[in-house]
Amino acid sequence: MKTEVSTDRKAAVELLRKGEIVALPTETVYGLAADALNAQAVAKIFEAKERPRFDPLIVHLPNQDWLERVADLSTQDRQLVLQLIGRFWPGPFTLVLPKKPIVPDIVTAGLETVAVRISAHPVFSEIIRAFDAPLAAPSANRFGRVSPTVARHVLAELDGRIPLIVDAGPTTHGIESTIVTIRDGKIDILRRGPVTREDLSKFGKIEIVVPGEKVSAPGQLPAHYAPKTPLRLIENAKSFVPAENAGLLAWNPLKIDKRFVAIRNLSEQQDLREAAANLFRYLRELDAIDDVDLIVAEQVPDRGLGAAIMDRLRRAAHRDEPDTPARNL
Ligand code: TXA
Ligand code: MG
């Protein structure tokens, strides 16, 4: 199959209507979309990504009217859910709620819950409104790889497997949406993201669901977001002497330095938003340099958006066995 890269939004809608899969920009990362109510179309996402069927997908809605067509709002949680979506939708915020029967089992991997969000990206939102029904869309990477934040990276992942990539330049946030669920009136954060713990704490008691303890999102497995090159997380590169050819993913200001084959600075101004937006792109760039045998990443402040960045870096550094590339979804 030939993969087109274009800005043709009409073509995207037509393909989706025919039950095809299309890569689309969102404000977080590029997604691989299919008609969420068409099980056969959704199956193509799993095939193209080589994603295990036990891993459920996020359902993106055209507008809020769709919410109660795909999900149940319990009387108990209703007010909190409405407050949260009133504040964070459209945007990088995903809610896991009890599902309605209209959502095919393949989308939720047989779970009784469905993950839903409304994207704020103008191109995504134009396409989904024209399509006028929910779209299932995981990140547009193959299983075991870093999420794509530019069209070129989607092509590197899925060339020949999908008919179309809609190109709208780099994504704004650069990391995937925050995923939460409501339990006994409390907000459980299943995946950290652009909507931070601090943002959410105004709405209720927060709990971070520690991966491994209660893995309710398979994307929360400890080994996740890993490049092919081994990655090591360090405090500061200033006093670090790499034993092998290393590329540095820097947080602290550092000019050209002979200790490192290549350096990518997440944000010269040490701005966490900019750092998040650059994270996956720089990881990919360092990963693609042949001479780099090790990626060394400096830690960023573990608060606000920094906590979401650290979460990705910790998982990228995690390996089950020394020589096996860690897997992600
Ligand atoms: O920003 C994003 O969320 C991007 C864009 C494309 O929207 N999408 C994304 O999808 O990151 P994906 O599939 O790569 O990650 C979705 C995560 C997975 O870890 C999955 O396990 C979890 O959401 N998930 C989906 N449905 C769930 C459910 N019912 N319960 C718990 N976790 C769920
Ligand atoms: Mg993903």
XYZ file of C-alpha atoms and ligand atoms in Angstrom:
363
model
C 0.000 0.000 0.000
C 1.267 3.472 -0.850
C 1.163 5.905 2.083
C 0.274 9.492 1.111
C 1.322 12.408 3.288
C -0.899 15.411 2.651
C -3.141 18.076 4.137
C -6.210 16.633 2.397
C -8.814 16.535 5.137
C -11.650 15.556 2.778
C -9.704 12.493 1.662
C -9.262 11.563 5.327
C -13.007 11.711 5.983
C -13.744 9.642 2.871
C -11.250 6.958 3.854
C -12.645 6.815 7.398
C -16.165 6.414 5.998
C -14.918 3.469 3.928
C -13.625 1.780 7.079
C -9.981 2.638 6.423
C -7.413 3.858 8.937
C -5.801 7.296 8.708
C -3.077 9.006 10.767
C -4.244 12.362 12.118
C -2.612 15.138 14.127
C -3.881 15.811 17.640
C -2.618 18.400 20.137
C -0.688 15.659 22.002
C 0.802 13.215 19.475
C -0.241 11.896 16.048
C -3.004 9.288 16.293
C -4.008 6.399 14.046
C -7.759 6.761 13.608
C -10.613 4.485 12.581
C -14.395 4.514 12.895
C -14.772 3.521 16.565
C -18.151 1.886 15.958
C -16.855 -0.330 13.134
C -15.047 -3.338 14.628
C -13.426 -4.286 11.310
C -12.016 -0.822 10.810
C -10.678 -0.844 14.371
C -9.046 -4.243 13.782
C -6.901 -2.562 11.105
C -5.409 -0.278 13.760
C -4.216 -3.285 15.776
C -2.783 -4.863 12.622
C -0.921 -1.768 11.429
C 0.514 -1.053 14.880
C 1.131 -4.732 15.706
C -0.577 -3.868 18.934
C -1.708 -6.679 21.220
C -5.484 -7.047 21.282
C -5.588 -6.805 25.072
C -4.653 -3.125 24.938
C -7.728 -0.861 24.698
C -7.960 2.283 22.535
C -9.042 5.847 23.304
C -12.328 6.895 21.707
C -12.308 10.490 20.452
C -15.678 12.225 20.304
C -16.887 14.823 17.768
C -18.555 16.762 20.597
C -19.890 16.390 24.113
C -23.318 15.206 22.942
C -21.651 11.916 22.130
C -20.413 11.336 25.676
C -23.510 9.631 27.013
C -23.998 7.653 23.836
C -20.734 5.787 24.468
C -20.349 6.036 28.259
C -22.473 5.794 31.398
C -22.268 8.591 33.944
C -23.230 7.260 37.348
C -25.362 9.537 39.480
C -22.600 9.515 42.061
C -19.792 10.686 39.771
C -21.797 12.745 37.314
C -21.112 16.146 38.805
C -17.358 15.593 39.057
C -17.160 14.220 35.507
C -19.037 17.217 34.133
C -16.816 19.621 36.052
C -13.666 17.957 34.749
C -14.721 17.902 31.128
C -16.082 21.417 31.452
C -12.577 22.498 32.401
C -10.347 20.240 30.275
C -12.307 19.467 27.075
C -11.501 19.894 24.321
C -7.925 19.078 25.285
C -5.282 16.545 26.350
C -7.521 14.874 28.914
C -8.923 11.323 28.763
C -11.560 9.891 31.082
C -12.150 6.192 31.659
C -15.866 5.583 32.251
C -18.276 2.622 32.229
C -19.025 1.828 28.588
C -22.296 1.591 26.683
C -22.975 -1.447 24.449
C -22.628 0.627 21.245
C -18.804 0.519 21.690
C -17.421 -2.683 20.113
C -15.442 -4.983 22.420
C -12.343 -4.757 20.249
C -12.071 -1.038 21.119
C -12.057 -1.629 24.869
C -10.259 -4.997 24.723
C -13.269 -6.542 26.409
C -13.199 -4.154 29.384
C -16.428 -2.797 30.843
C -14.973 0.712 30.585
C -14.150 3.033 27.697
C -11.520 5.796 27.529
C -12.892 8.993 25.945
C -11.580 12.409 24.995
C -12.306 15.370 22.731
C -9.255 16.692 20.894
C -8.669 20.430 20.615
C -6.582 20.132 17.440
C -8.257 22.210 14.698
C -7.513 19.665 11.942
C -8.565 16.667 14.029
C -11.683 18.434 15.127
C -12.583 19.481 11.572
C -12.213 15.879 10.386
C -14.133 14.268 13.247
C -16.954 16.783 12.952
C -17.275 16.087 9.241
C -17.144 12.349 10.006
C -19.798 12.969 12.662
C -19.088 9.883 14.797
C -16.452 8.724 17.312
C -12.949 7.792 16.179
C -10.783 5.252 17.961
C -7.208 6.541 17.851
C -4.112 5.298 19.648
C -0.763 6.952 19.084
C 0.428 6.356 15.495
C 3.511 4.311 16.334
C 4.202 0.614 16.048
C 4.028 -1.364 19.278
C 7.332 -0.960 21.069
C 8.117 2.536 19.816
C 7.987 6.193 20.810
C 4.833 8.198 19.932
C 5.182 10.384 16.796
C 4.948 14.160 17.106
C 5.512 15.007 13.412
C 4.150 13.435 10.201
C 7.628 12.272 9.174
C 7.833 10.090 12.283
C 4.441 8.550 11.538
C 5.773 7.689 8.089
C 8.875 6.114 9.643
C 6.571 3.930 11.760
C 3.743 3.034 9.406
C 4.913 3.539 5.803
C 3.164 1.068 3.510
C 0.674 0.042 6.201
C -1.821 2.924 6.007
C -3.194 4.930 3.068
C -2.895 8.480 4.438
C -1.136 10.680 6.966
C -2.669 14.124 7.419
C 0.233 16.504 8.068
C -0.350 19.538 10.290
C 3.215 20.109 11.483
C 4.525 19.330 14.978
C 2.023 18.664 17.762
C 1.697 21.193 20.587
C 2.120 19.134 23.775
C 4.410 16.389 22.493
C 3.302 13.839 25.102
C 0.116 11.812 25.298
C -3.035 12.931 27.103
C -3.511 12.590 30.849
C -5.743 9.591 31.616
C -7.925 9.549 34.723
C -10.717 7.529 36.180
C -13.079 8.356 39.036
C -13.276 6.013 42.004
C -15.370 6.726 45.109
C -15.386 10.434 44.305
C -11.566 10.471 43.981
C -9.554 11.076 40.831
C -7.149 8.276 39.925
C -4.436 9.324 37.467
C -3.715 6.298 35.248
C -1.270 8.115 32.956
C 0.380 11.457 33.616
C 0.200 14.028 30.867
C -0.287 17.685 29.977
C -3.110 18.102 32.507
C -1.107 17.833 35.707
C -1.827 16.558 39.183
C -1.716 20.188 40.316
C -4.369 21.121 37.706
C -6.588 18.263 38.853
C -6.189 18.754 42.585
C -8.675 21.642 42.499
C -11.382 19.118 41.643
C -10.869 16.502 44.309
C -8.564 14.047 46.005
C -5.938 12.664 43.639
C -4.260 9.316 43.552
C -1.496 8.350 41.148
C -2.014 4.737 40.198
C 1.438 3.206 40.463
C 2.200 1.016 37.457
C 2.623 -2.592 38.403
C 0.523 -2.322 41.528
C -2.749 -2.176 39.711
C -2.130 -2.155 35.986
C -5.443 -0.963 34.659
C -3.909 0.689 31.588
C -1.466 -1.613 29.786
C 0.341 1.518 28.597
C 1.273 1.908 32.228
C 3.617 -1.077 32.173
C 7.021 -0.027 33.539
C 8.830 -0.617 30.249
C 7.323 1.921 27.897
C 8.281 4.731 25.552
C 11.704 3.236 24.917
C 13.939 4.081 21.982
C 15.971 1.224 20.461
C 19.197 2.582 21.946
C 19.539 1.927 25.693
C 18.698 4.961 27.792
C 20.114 5.900 31.156
C 18.603 8.513 33.425
C 21.118 10.655 35.323
C 20.883 13.589 37.686
C 23.236 15.980 35.928
C 25.616 15.594 32.966
C 28.181 17.948 34.480
C 30.061 15.250 36.355
C 29.114 12.313 34.157
C 31.755 10.428 32.189
C 30.147 8.052 29.710
C 31.873 4.696 29.190
C 30.525 4.378 25.628
C 29.557 6.648 22.743
C 26.747 8.580 24.302
C 24.160 11.058 23.117
C 22.878 13.514 25.699
C 19.288 14.549 26.181
C 19.969 17.635 28.268
C 17.859 19.652 30.648
C 20.664 21.791 32.052
C 22.356 24.278 29.712
C 25.365 22.684 28.030
C 27.221 23.744 24.895
C 29.132 21.387 22.603
C 30.937 18.882 24.792
C 33.515 16.296 23.718
C 32.163 13.706 26.143
C 29.030 13.326 24.009
C 28.611 12.342 20.363
C 25.500 14.506 20.137
C 23.490 16.753 22.422
C 19.825 17.719 22.282
C 18.724 20.359 24.750
C 15.077 19.878 25.743
C 14.621 23.596 26.382
C 17.283 26.299 26.472
C 15.001 28.340 28.718
C 14.264 25.317 30.932
C 10.620 25.624 30.060
C 8.778 22.367 30.806
C 6.196 22.909 28.072
C 8.891 23.295 25.466
C 10.735 20.303 26.920
C 7.636 18.086 26.661
C 7.028 19.216 23.081
C 10.622 18.299 22.124
C 10.951 15.091 24.159
C 9.926 12.354 21.703
C 11.414 14.128 18.674
C 14.823 14.441 20.322
C 14.683 10.869 21.596
C 14.063 9.746 18.029
C 16.850 11.938 16.677
C 19.404 10.598 19.170
C 18.141 7.063 18.547
C 18.758 7.511 14.807
C 22.440 8.494 15.156
C 24.512 5.384 14.358
C 27.427 6.330 16.606
C 25.230 6.741 19.644
C 25.314 3.500 21.670
C 23.770 4.976 24.779
C 21.317 7.808 25.367
C 21.931 9.675 28.595
C 18.986 11.751 29.809
C 19.199 14.362 32.514
C 16.325 14.411 34.953
C 13.906 17.331 34.813
C 12.092 18.808 37.854
C 9.593 16.168 38.994
C 6.598 18.500 39.318
C 3.778 19.726 37.097
C 4.436 18.790 33.497
C 7.922 17.679 34.583
C 6.309 14.699 36.355
C 4.824 13.572 33.027
C 8.216 13.949 31.306
C 9.979 12.042 34.103
C 7.352 9.327 33.827
C 8.244 8.842 30.115
C 11.983 8.977 30.814
C 11.793 6.429 33.654
C 9.903 4.034 31.450
C 12.295 4.634 28.563
C 15.159 3.723 30.907
C 13.421 0.591 32.152
C 14.509 -2.707 30.692
C 13.345 -6.168 31.621
C 16.584 -7.748 30.412
C 19.805 -5.940 29.593
C 19.838 -6.628 25.849
C 16.149 -6.575 25.074
C 14.734 -3.296 23.838
C 11.965 -2.265 26.199
C 8.495 -2.327 24.701
C 5.903 0.357 24.616
C 2.485 0.738 23.095
O -2.901 11.809 23.607
C -3.373 10.693 23.461
O -4.043 10.144 24.337
C -3.112 9.977 22.129
C -3.849 10.755 21.030
C -3.718 10.088 19.693
O -5.174 10.943 21.391
N -3.555 8.621 22.186
C -2.909 7.679 22.902
O -3.458 6.421 22.762
O -1.925 7.893 23.579
P -2.691 5.083 23.158
O -3.558 3.982 22.705
O -1.318 5.105 22.633
O -2.731 5.099 24.712
C -3.973 4.941 25.339
C -3.808 4.356 26.696
C -3.281 2.943 26.660
O -2.248 2.820 27.602
C -4.488 2.119 27.072
O -4.117 0.995 27.773
C -5.270 3.093 27.924
O -5.089 4.307 27.295
N -6.690 2.785 27.949
C -7.555 2.796 26.939
N -8.779 2.399 27.330
C -8.689 2.126 28.645
C -9.599 1.670 29.629
N -10.870 1.391 29.338
N -9.149 1.511 30.887
C -7.868 1.787 31.193
N -6.962 2.220 30.303
C -7.350 2.382 29.049
Mg 0.681 4.808 22.572
